[in-house]
Amino acid sequence: MIKKLIVFDLDGTLAESKTAIDEEMAKIFSALINVAKVAIISGGDWPQFEKQVLTHLPKGKLLKHLSILPTCGTKFYQYKAGWKKLYSEDFTDDEKKKIITSLNAAVEEQGFKPKKIWGEQIEDRGSQITYSALGQEAPLNAKREWDPGFAKRKKIKMALSKTIPEFSVNLGGTTSVDITKPGIDKAYGIKKLKEILNIKKKEMIFIGDAIFPGGNDYPAKETGVTSICIKDPNETKRVIQGIIACLDKTGKYSGGF
């Protein structure tokens, strides 16, 4: 079965946490949207996509091949002479209050109080509440050291499953916990891609670094979409090059990038 849509996670997959895609990734990713439809589903909100990806890609009609799904698929943007938001599954004020109160209690209960915090720890993204243990502006090295095996965040998730079982809680990035409406996660994003783009699941590939139970990429895998778990953006580059080699019928990229 020929694949028609390649779906990516962002942080840890296309770029390091909250950093821009590098020059090589920009070039390879641009080549991919020349030969296939592409989507990115990430826990980050729209401004992160602009900062990390979109400002580093060629402008123009090729962007029509790219779909952007911020906050784990709770929002959907398409390019039509400019980026347009198709939907946003936002929380009510009461839901936000309950989630933030429960999140603070869960973190305090587990005793995970870092020595230093860079910026706000809890961010209201409208359709998603995100907890970043070291703060939104923490340096990458500090974030990598805090919870490399997800053990701390798995305990927070377990506590939240008891206090707010009516919401979806997933782990992503290097220090974050993402909370969305029930059933509104990357699996929901895959479903919306299928409906809006009219592409079957068997015609998709999902690529991410958190494809394990509790990881925020895992719901995508559970849909039955072919999934590739990578360890970092450099491995993603090699995977993309392999996909392009299979899909490029013109031979334009056969000589490399």
PDB file of N, CA and C in Angstrom, residues 9 11-12 17-18 43 72 102-103 106-107 109-114 121 125 128-135 140 142-162 168-179 186 209-217:
ATOM      1  N   ASP A   9       5.252  13.804  15.021  1.00  0.00           N
ATOM      2  CA  ASP A   9       5.333  14.537  16.277  1.00  0.00           C
ATOM      3  C   ASP A   9       6.346  15.668  16.018  1.00  0.00           C
ATOM      4  N   ASP A  11       8.407  17.938  18.970  1.00  0.00           N
ATOM      5  CA  ASP A  11       9.544  17.932  19.897  1.00  0.00           C
ATOM      6  C   ASP A  11      10.110  16.528  20.088  1.00  0.00           C
ATOM      7  N   GLY A  12      11.419  16.416  19.889  1.00  0.00           N
ATOM      8  CA  GLY A  12      12.084  15.122  20.017  1.00  0.00           C
ATOM      9  C   GLY A  12      12.052  14.313  18.736  1.00  0.00           C
ATOM     10  N   SER A  17      13.515  19.786  21.938  1.00  0.00           N
ATOM     11  CA  SER A  17      12.417  20.420  22.665  1.00  0.00           C
ATOM     12  C   SER A  17      12.415  21.941  22.541  1.00  0.00           C
ATOM     13  N   LYS A  18      11.320  22.460  21.962  1.00  0.00           N
ATOM     14  CA  LYS A  18      11.059  23.901  21.826  1.00  0.00           C
ATOM     15  C   LYS A  18      12.132  24.673  21.059  1.00  0.00           C
ATOM     16  N   GLY A  43       2.055  18.578  21.100  1.00  0.00           N
ATOM     17  CA  GLY A  43       1.461  19.175  22.288  1.00  0.00           C
ATOM     18  C   GLY A  43       1.583  20.679  22.310  1.00  0.00           C
ATOM     19  N   CYS A  72      -1.890  18.439  20.581  1.00  0.00           N
ATOM     20  CA  CYS A  72      -2.194  17.009  20.435  1.00  0.00           C
ATOM     21  C   CYS A  72      -3.424  16.716  19.584  1.00  0.00           C
ATOM     22  N   SER A 102      -6.061  20.121  40.311  1.00  0.00           N
ATOM     23  CA  SER A 102      -5.664  18.709  40.434  1.00  0.00           C
ATOM     24  C   SER A 102      -4.209  18.504  40.052  1.00  0.00           C
ATOM     25  N   LEU A 103      -3.757  19.224  39.050  1.00  0.00           N
ATOM     26  CA  LEU A 103      -2.372  19.111  38.604  1.00  0.00           C
ATOM     27  C   LEU A 103      -1.409  19.594  39.680  1.00  0.00           C
ATOM     28  N   ALA A 106      -1.304  17.002  42.448  1.00  0.00           N
ATOM     29  CA  ALA A 106      -0.585  15.788  42.064  1.00  0.00           C
ATOM     30  C   ALA A 106       0.922  15.994  42.121  1.00  0.00           C
ATOM     31  N   VAL A 107       1.395  17.133  41.646  1.00  0.00           N
ATOM     32  CA  VAL A 107       2.834  17.437  41.658  1.00  0.00           C
ATOM     33  C   VAL A 107       3.328  17.564  43.096  1.00  0.00           C
ATOM     34  N   GLU A 109       1.942  16.253  45.787  1.00  0.00           N
ATOM     35  CA  GLU A 109       1.832  14.927  46.416  1.00  0.00           C
ATOM     36  C   GLU A 109       3.050  14.057  46.112  1.00  0.00           C
ATOM     37  N   GLN A 110       3.554  14.146  44.878  1.00  0.00           N
ATOM     38  CA  GLN A 110       4.703  13.329  44.478  1.00  0.00           C
ATOM     39  C   GLN A 110       6.032  13.929  44.935  1.00  0.00           C
ATOM     40  N   GLY A 111       6.025  15.184  45.369  1.00  0.00           N
ATOM     41  CA  GLY A 111       7.246  15.816  45.884  1.00  0.00           C
ATOM     42  C   GLY A 111       8.252  16.195  44.818  1.00  0.00           C
ATOM     43  N   PHE A 112       7.777  16.391  43.577  1.00  0.00           N
ATOM     44  CA  PHE A 112       8.702  16.731  42.492  1.00  0.00           C
ATOM     45  C   PHE A 112       8.856  18.243  42.376  1.00  0.00           C
ATOM     46  N   LYS A 113       9.587  18.822  43.305  1.00  0.00           N
ATOM     47  CA  LYS A 113       9.816  20.256  43.292  1.00  0.00           C
ATOM     48  C   LYS A 113      11.245  20.528  42.837  1.00  0.00           C
ATOM     49  N   PRO A 114      11.415  21.014  41.603  1.00  0.00           N
ATOM     50  CA  PRO A 114      12.770  21.258  41.084  1.00  0.00           C
ATOM     51  C   PRO A 114      13.464  22.389  41.834  1.00  0.00           C
ATOM     52  N   GLN A 121       5.142  27.119  34.946  1.00  0.00           N
ATOM     53  CA  GLN A 121       5.083  25.660  34.835  1.00  0.00           C
ATOM     54  C   GLN A 121       3.795  25.186  34.169  1.00  0.00           C
ATOM     55  N   ARG A 125      -3.454  26.393  27.116  1.00  0.00           N
ATOM     56  CA  ARG A 125      -3.413  26.486  25.663  1.00  0.00           C
ATOM     57  C   ARG A 125      -4.809  26.429  25.051  1.00  0.00           C
ATOM     58  N   GLN A 128      -5.910  22.643  25.687  1.00  0.00           N
ATOM     59  CA  GLN A 128      -4.998  21.746  26.404  1.00  0.00           C
ATOM     60  C   GLN A 128      -4.327  22.504  27.548  1.00  0.00           C
ATOM     61  N   ILE A 129      -4.220  21.841  28.699  1.00  0.00           N
ATOM     62  CA  ILE A 129      -3.437  22.375  29.806  1.00  0.00           C
ATOM     63  C   ILE A 129      -2.129  21.596  29.836  1.00  0.00           C
ATOM     64  N   THR A 130      -1.015  22.303  29.806  1.00  0.00           N
ATOM     65  CA  THR A 130       0.294  21.644  29.778  1.00  0.00           C
ATOM     66  C   THR A 130       1.116  22.026  31.000  1.00  0.00           C
ATOM     67  N   TYR A 131       1.633  21.002  31.675  1.00  0.00           N
ATOM     68  CA  TYR A 131       2.540  21.195  32.815  1.00  0.00           C
ATOM     69  C   TYR A 131       3.960  20.932  32.347  1.00  0.00           C
ATOM     70  N   SER A 132       4.826  21.927  32.501  1.00  0.00           N
ATOM     71  CA  SER A 132       6.251  21.771  32.188  1.00  0.00           C
ATOM     72  C   SER A 132       7.011  21.860  33.499  1.00  0.00           C
ATOM     73  N   ALA A 133       7.580  20.758  33.935  1.00  0.00           N
ATOM     74  CA  ALA A 133       8.143  20.651  35.279  1.00  0.00           C
ATOM     75  C   ALA A 133       9.160  21.732  35.614  1.00  0.00           C
ATOM     76  N   LEU A 134      10.011  22.100  34.655  1.00  0.00           N
ATOM     77  CA  LEU A 134      11.060  23.088  34.917  1.00  0.00           C
ATOM     78  C   LEU A 134      10.697  24.478  34.397  1.00  0.00           C
ATOM     79  N   GLY A 135       9.460  24.634  33.914  1.00  0.00           N
ATOM     80  CA  GLY A 135       9.036  25.922  33.373  1.00  0.00           C
ATOM     81  C   GLY A 135       9.141  25.963  31.866  1.00  0.00           C
ATOM     82  N   LEU A 140      17.496  23.227  27.428  1.00  0.00           N
ATOM     83  CA  LEU A 140      17.355  21.841  26.984  1.00  0.00           C
ATOM     84  C   LEU A 140      18.139  20.864  27.853  1.00  0.00           C
ATOM     85  N   ALA A 142      18.974  20.981  31.014  1.00  0.00           N
ATOM     86  CA  ALA A 142      18.304  20.772  32.298  1.00  0.00           C
ATOM     87  C   ALA A 142      17.071  19.894  32.130  1.00  0.00           C
ATOM     88  N   LYS A 143      16.343  20.098  31.042  1.00  0.00           N
ATOM     89  CA  LYS A 143      15.132  19.313  30.799  1.00  0.00           C
ATOM     90  C   LYS A 143      15.461  17.846  30.530  1.00  0.00           C
ATOM     91  N   ARG A 144      16.532  17.615  29.797  1.00  0.00           N
ATOM     92  CA  ARG A 144      16.931  16.237  29.483  1.00  0.00           C
ATOM     93  C   ARG A 144      17.286  15.446  30.737  1.00  0.00           C
ATOM     94  N   GLU A 145      17.842  16.135  31.717  1.00  0.00           N
ATOM     95  CA  GLU A 145      18.304  15.459  32.936  1.00  0.00           C
ATOM     96  C   GLU A 145      17.187  15.208  33.943  1.00  0.00           C
ATOM     97  N   TRP A 146      16.079  15.950  33.849  1.00  0.00           N
ATOM     98  CA  TRP A 146      15.065  15.898  34.903  1.00  0.00           C
ATOM     99  C   TRP A 146      14.284  14.581  34.929  1.00  0.00           C
ATOM    100  N   ASP A 147      13.857  14.088  33.771  1.00  0.00           N
ATOM    101  CA  ASP A 147      13.030  12.872  33.754  1.00  0.00           C
ATOM    102  C   ASP A 147      13.236  12.089  32.454  1.00  0.00           C
ATOM    103  N   PRO A 148      14.480  11.636  32.198  1.00  0.00           N
ATOM    104  CA  PRO A 148      14.781  10.992  30.915  1.00  0.00           C
ATOM    105  C   PRO A 148      13.999   9.708  30.656  1.00  0.00           C
ATOM    106  N   GLY A 149      13.616   8.991  31.704  1.00  0.00           N
ATOM    107  CA  GLY A 149      12.878   7.743  31.529  1.00  0.00           C
ATOM    108  C   GLY A 149      11.391   7.870  31.776  1.00  0.00           C
ATOM    109  N   PHE A 150      10.889   9.098  31.925  1.00  0.00           N
ATOM    110  CA  PHE A 150       9.468   9.382  32.142  1.00  0.00           C
ATOM    111  C   PHE A 150       8.931   8.895  33.496  1.00  0.00           C
ATOM    112  N   ALA A 151       9.797   8.397  34.384  1.00  0.00           N
ATOM    113  CA  ALA A 151       9.347   7.808  35.647  1.00  0.00           C
ATOM    114  C   ALA A 151       8.591   8.807  36.527  1.00  0.00           C
ATOM    115  N   LYS A 152       9.106  10.038  36.633  1.00  0.00           N
ATOM    116  CA  LYS A 152       8.444  11.047  37.470  1.00  0.00           C
ATOM    117  C   LYS A 152       7.068  11.399  36.920  1.00  0.00           C
ATOM    118  N   ARG A 153       7.017  11.600  35.620  1.00  0.00           N
ATOM    119  CA  ARG A 153       5.742  12.001  35.027  1.00  0.00           C
ATOM    120  C   ARG A 153       4.722  10.877  35.013  1.00  0.00           C
ATOM    121  N   LYS A 154       5.173   9.642  34.977  1.00  0.00           N
ATOM    122  CA  LYS A 154       4.237   8.518  35.055  1.00  0.00           C
ATOM    123  C   LYS A 154       3.537   8.506  36.415  1.00  0.00           C
ATOM    124  N   LYS A 155       4.252   8.913  37.468  1.00  0.00           N
ATOM    125  CA  LYS A 155       3.636   8.986  38.802  1.00  0.00           C
ATOM    126  C   LYS A 155       2.615  10.119  38.865  1.00  0.00           C
ATOM    127  N   ILE A 156       2.929  11.239  38.220  1.00  0.00           N
ATOM    128  CA  ILE A 156       1.977  12.355  38.167  1.00  0.00           C
ATOM    129  C   ILE A 156       0.732  11.927  37.389  1.00  0.00           C
ATOM    130  N   LYS A 157       0.934  11.248  36.280  1.00  0.00           N
ATOM    131  CA  LYS A 157      -0.185  10.764  35.465  1.00  0.00           C
ATOM    132  C   LYS A 157      -1.067   9.807  36.267  1.00  0.00           C
ATOM    133  N   MET A 158      -0.435   8.930  37.036  1.00  0.00           N
ATOM    134  CA  MET A 158      -1.192   7.971  37.830  1.00  0.00           C
ATOM    135  C   MET A 158      -2.054   8.681  38.878  1.00  0.00           C
ATOM    136  N   ALA A 159      -1.490   9.716  39.502  1.00  0.00           N
ATOM    137  CA  ALA A 159      -2.245  10.485  40.494  1.00  0.00           C
ATOM    138  C   ALA A 159      -3.426  11.203  39.834  1.00  0.00           C
ATOM    139  N   LEU A 160      -3.206  11.761  38.656  1.00  0.00           N
ATOM    140  CA  LEU A 160      -4.269  12.483  37.955  1.00  0.00           C
ATOM    141  C   LEU A 160      -5.366  11.550  37.454  1.00  0.00           C
ATOM    142  N   SER A 161      -5.006  10.308  37.171  1.00  0.00           N
ATOM    143  CA  SER A 161      -6.014   9.352  36.707  1.00  0.00           C
ATOM    144  C   SER A 161      -7.065   9.082  37.782  1.00  0.00           C
ATOM    145  N   LYS A 162      -6.702   9.366  39.031  1.00  0.00           N
ATOM    146  CA  LYS A 162      -7.650   9.175  40.140  1.00  0.00           C
ATOM    147  C   LYS A 162      -8.471  10.431  40.407  1.00  0.00           C
ATOM    148  N   SER A 168      -8.176  13.239  29.410  1.00  0.00           N
ATOM    149  CA  SER A 168      -7.040  12.472  28.883  1.00  0.00           C
ATOM    150  C   SER A 168      -5.741  13.099  29.369  1.00  0.00           C
ATOM    151  N   VAL A 169      -4.843  12.273  29.905  1.00  0.00           N
ATOM    152  CA  VAL A 169      -3.546  12.740  30.406  1.00  0.00           C
ATOM    153  C   VAL A 169      -2.451  11.964  29.680  1.00  0.00           C
ATOM    154  N   ASN A 170      -1.560  12.692  29.012  1.00  0.00           N
ATOM    155  CA  ASN A 170      -0.479  12.042  28.281  1.00  0.00           C
ATOM    156  C   ASN A 170       0.847  12.743  28.525  1.00  0.00           C
ATOM    157  N   LEU A 171       1.931  12.005  28.334  1.00  0.00           N
ATOM    158  CA  LEU A 171       3.274  12.524  28.574  1.00  0.00           C
ATOM    159  C   LEU A 171       3.939  12.829  27.244  1.00  0.00           C
ATOM    160  N   GLY A 172       4.618  13.987  27.181  1.00  0.00           N
ATOM    161  CA  GLY A 172       5.284  14.344  25.935  1.00  0.00           C
ATOM    162  C   GLY A 172       6.503  15.205  26.173  1.00  0.00           C
ATOM    163  N   GLY A 173       7.241  15.477  25.102  1.00  0.00           N
ATOM    164  CA  GLY A 173       8.428  16.307  25.224  1.00  0.00           C
ATOM    165  C   GLY A 173       9.429  15.714  26.194  1.00  0.00           C
ATOM    166  N   THR A 174      10.117  16.585  26.933  1.00  0.00           N
ATOM    167  CA  THR A 174      11.128  16.120  27.881  1.00  0.00           C
ATOM    168  C   THR A 174      10.704  16.278  29.336  1.00  0.00           C
ATOM    169  N   THR A 175       9.792  17.236  29.613  1.00  0.00           N
ATOM    170  CA  THR A 175       9.355  17.447  31.003  1.00  0.00           C
ATOM    171  C   THR A 175       7.861  17.692  31.116  1.00  0.00           C
ATOM    172  N   SER A 176       7.099  17.484  30.069  1.00  0.00           N
ATOM    173  CA  SER A 176       5.707  17.932  30.073  1.00  0.00           C
ATOM    174  C   SER A 176       4.672  16.838  30.283  1.00  0.00           C
ATOM    175  N   VAL A 177       3.518  17.287  30.791  1.00  0.00           N
ATOM    176  CA  VAL A 177       2.317  16.472  30.930  1.00  0.00           C
ATOM    177  C   VAL A 177       1.203  17.246  30.233  1.00  0.00           C
ATOM    178  N   ASP A 178       0.513  16.606  29.285  1.00  0.00           N
ATOM    179  CA  ASP A 178      -0.531  17.258  28.499  1.00  0.00           C
ATOM    180  C   ASP A 178      -1.902  16.724  28.901  1.00  0.00           C
ATOM    181  N   ILE A 179      -2.845  17.634  29.164  1.00  0.00           N
ATOM    182  CA  ILE A 179      -4.199  17.251  29.559  1.00  0.00           C
ATOM    183  C   ILE A 179      -5.191  17.836  28.572  1.00  0.00           C
ATOM    184  N   LYS A 186      -3.841  12.484  20.165  1.00  0.00           N
ATOM    185  CA  LYS A 186      -3.296  12.296  18.815  1.00  0.00           C
ATOM    186  C   LYS A 186      -4.083  11.275  18.002  1.00  0.00           C
ATOM    187  N   ASP A 209       8.632  10.061  18.916  1.00  0.00           N
ATOM    188  CA  ASP A 209       9.623   9.542  19.872  1.00  0.00           C
ATOM    189  C   ASP A 209       8.999   9.061  21.174  1.00  0.00           C
ATOM    190  N   ALA A 210       7.668   9.236  21.328  1.00  0.00           N
ATOM    191  CA  ALA A 210       7.011   8.823  22.581  1.00  0.00           C
ATOM    192  C   ALA A 210       5.913   7.810  22.292  1.00  0.00           C
ATOM    193  N   ILE A 211       6.256   6.814  21.494  1.00  0.00           N
ATOM    194  CA  ILE A 211       5.286   5.771  21.142  1.00  0.00           C
ATOM    195  C   ILE A 211       5.421   4.627  22.150  1.00  0.00           C
ATOM    196  N   PHE A 212       4.887   4.850  23.333  1.00  0.00           N
ATOM    197  CA  PHE A 212       4.858   3.841  24.391  1.00  0.00           C
ATOM    198  C   PHE A 212       3.636   4.145  25.249  1.00  0.00           C
ATOM    199  N   PRO A 213       3.110   3.155  25.984  1.00  0.00           N
ATOM    200  CA  PRO A 213       1.922   3.399  26.811  1.00  0.00           C
ATOM    201  C   PRO A 213       2.123   4.601  27.738  1.00  0.00           C
ATOM    202  N   GLY A 214       1.224   5.566  27.646  1.00  0.00           N
ATOM    203  CA  GLY A 214       1.332   6.787  28.451  1.00  0.00           C
ATOM    204  C   GLY A 214       2.002   7.922  27.722  1.00  0.00           C
ATOM    205  N   GLY A 215       2.778   7.613  26.663  1.00  0.00           N
ATOM    206  CA  GLY A 215       3.418   8.652  25.866  1.00  0.00           C
ATOM    207  C   GLY A 215       2.384   9.346  24.986  1.00  0.00           C
ATOM    208  N   ASN A 216       2.577  10.631  24.708  1.00  0.00           N
ATOM    209  CA  ASN A 216       1.525  11.334  23.959  1.00  0.00           C
ATOM    210  C   ASN A 216       1.505  10.990  22.472  1.00  0.00           C
ATOM    211  N   ASP A 217       2.453  10.173  22.008  1.00  0.00           N
ATOM    212  CA  ASP A 217       2.405   9.660  20.639  1.00  0.00           C
ATOM    213  C   ASP A 217       1.677   8.313  20.548  1.00  0.00           C
TER     214      ASP A 217
END
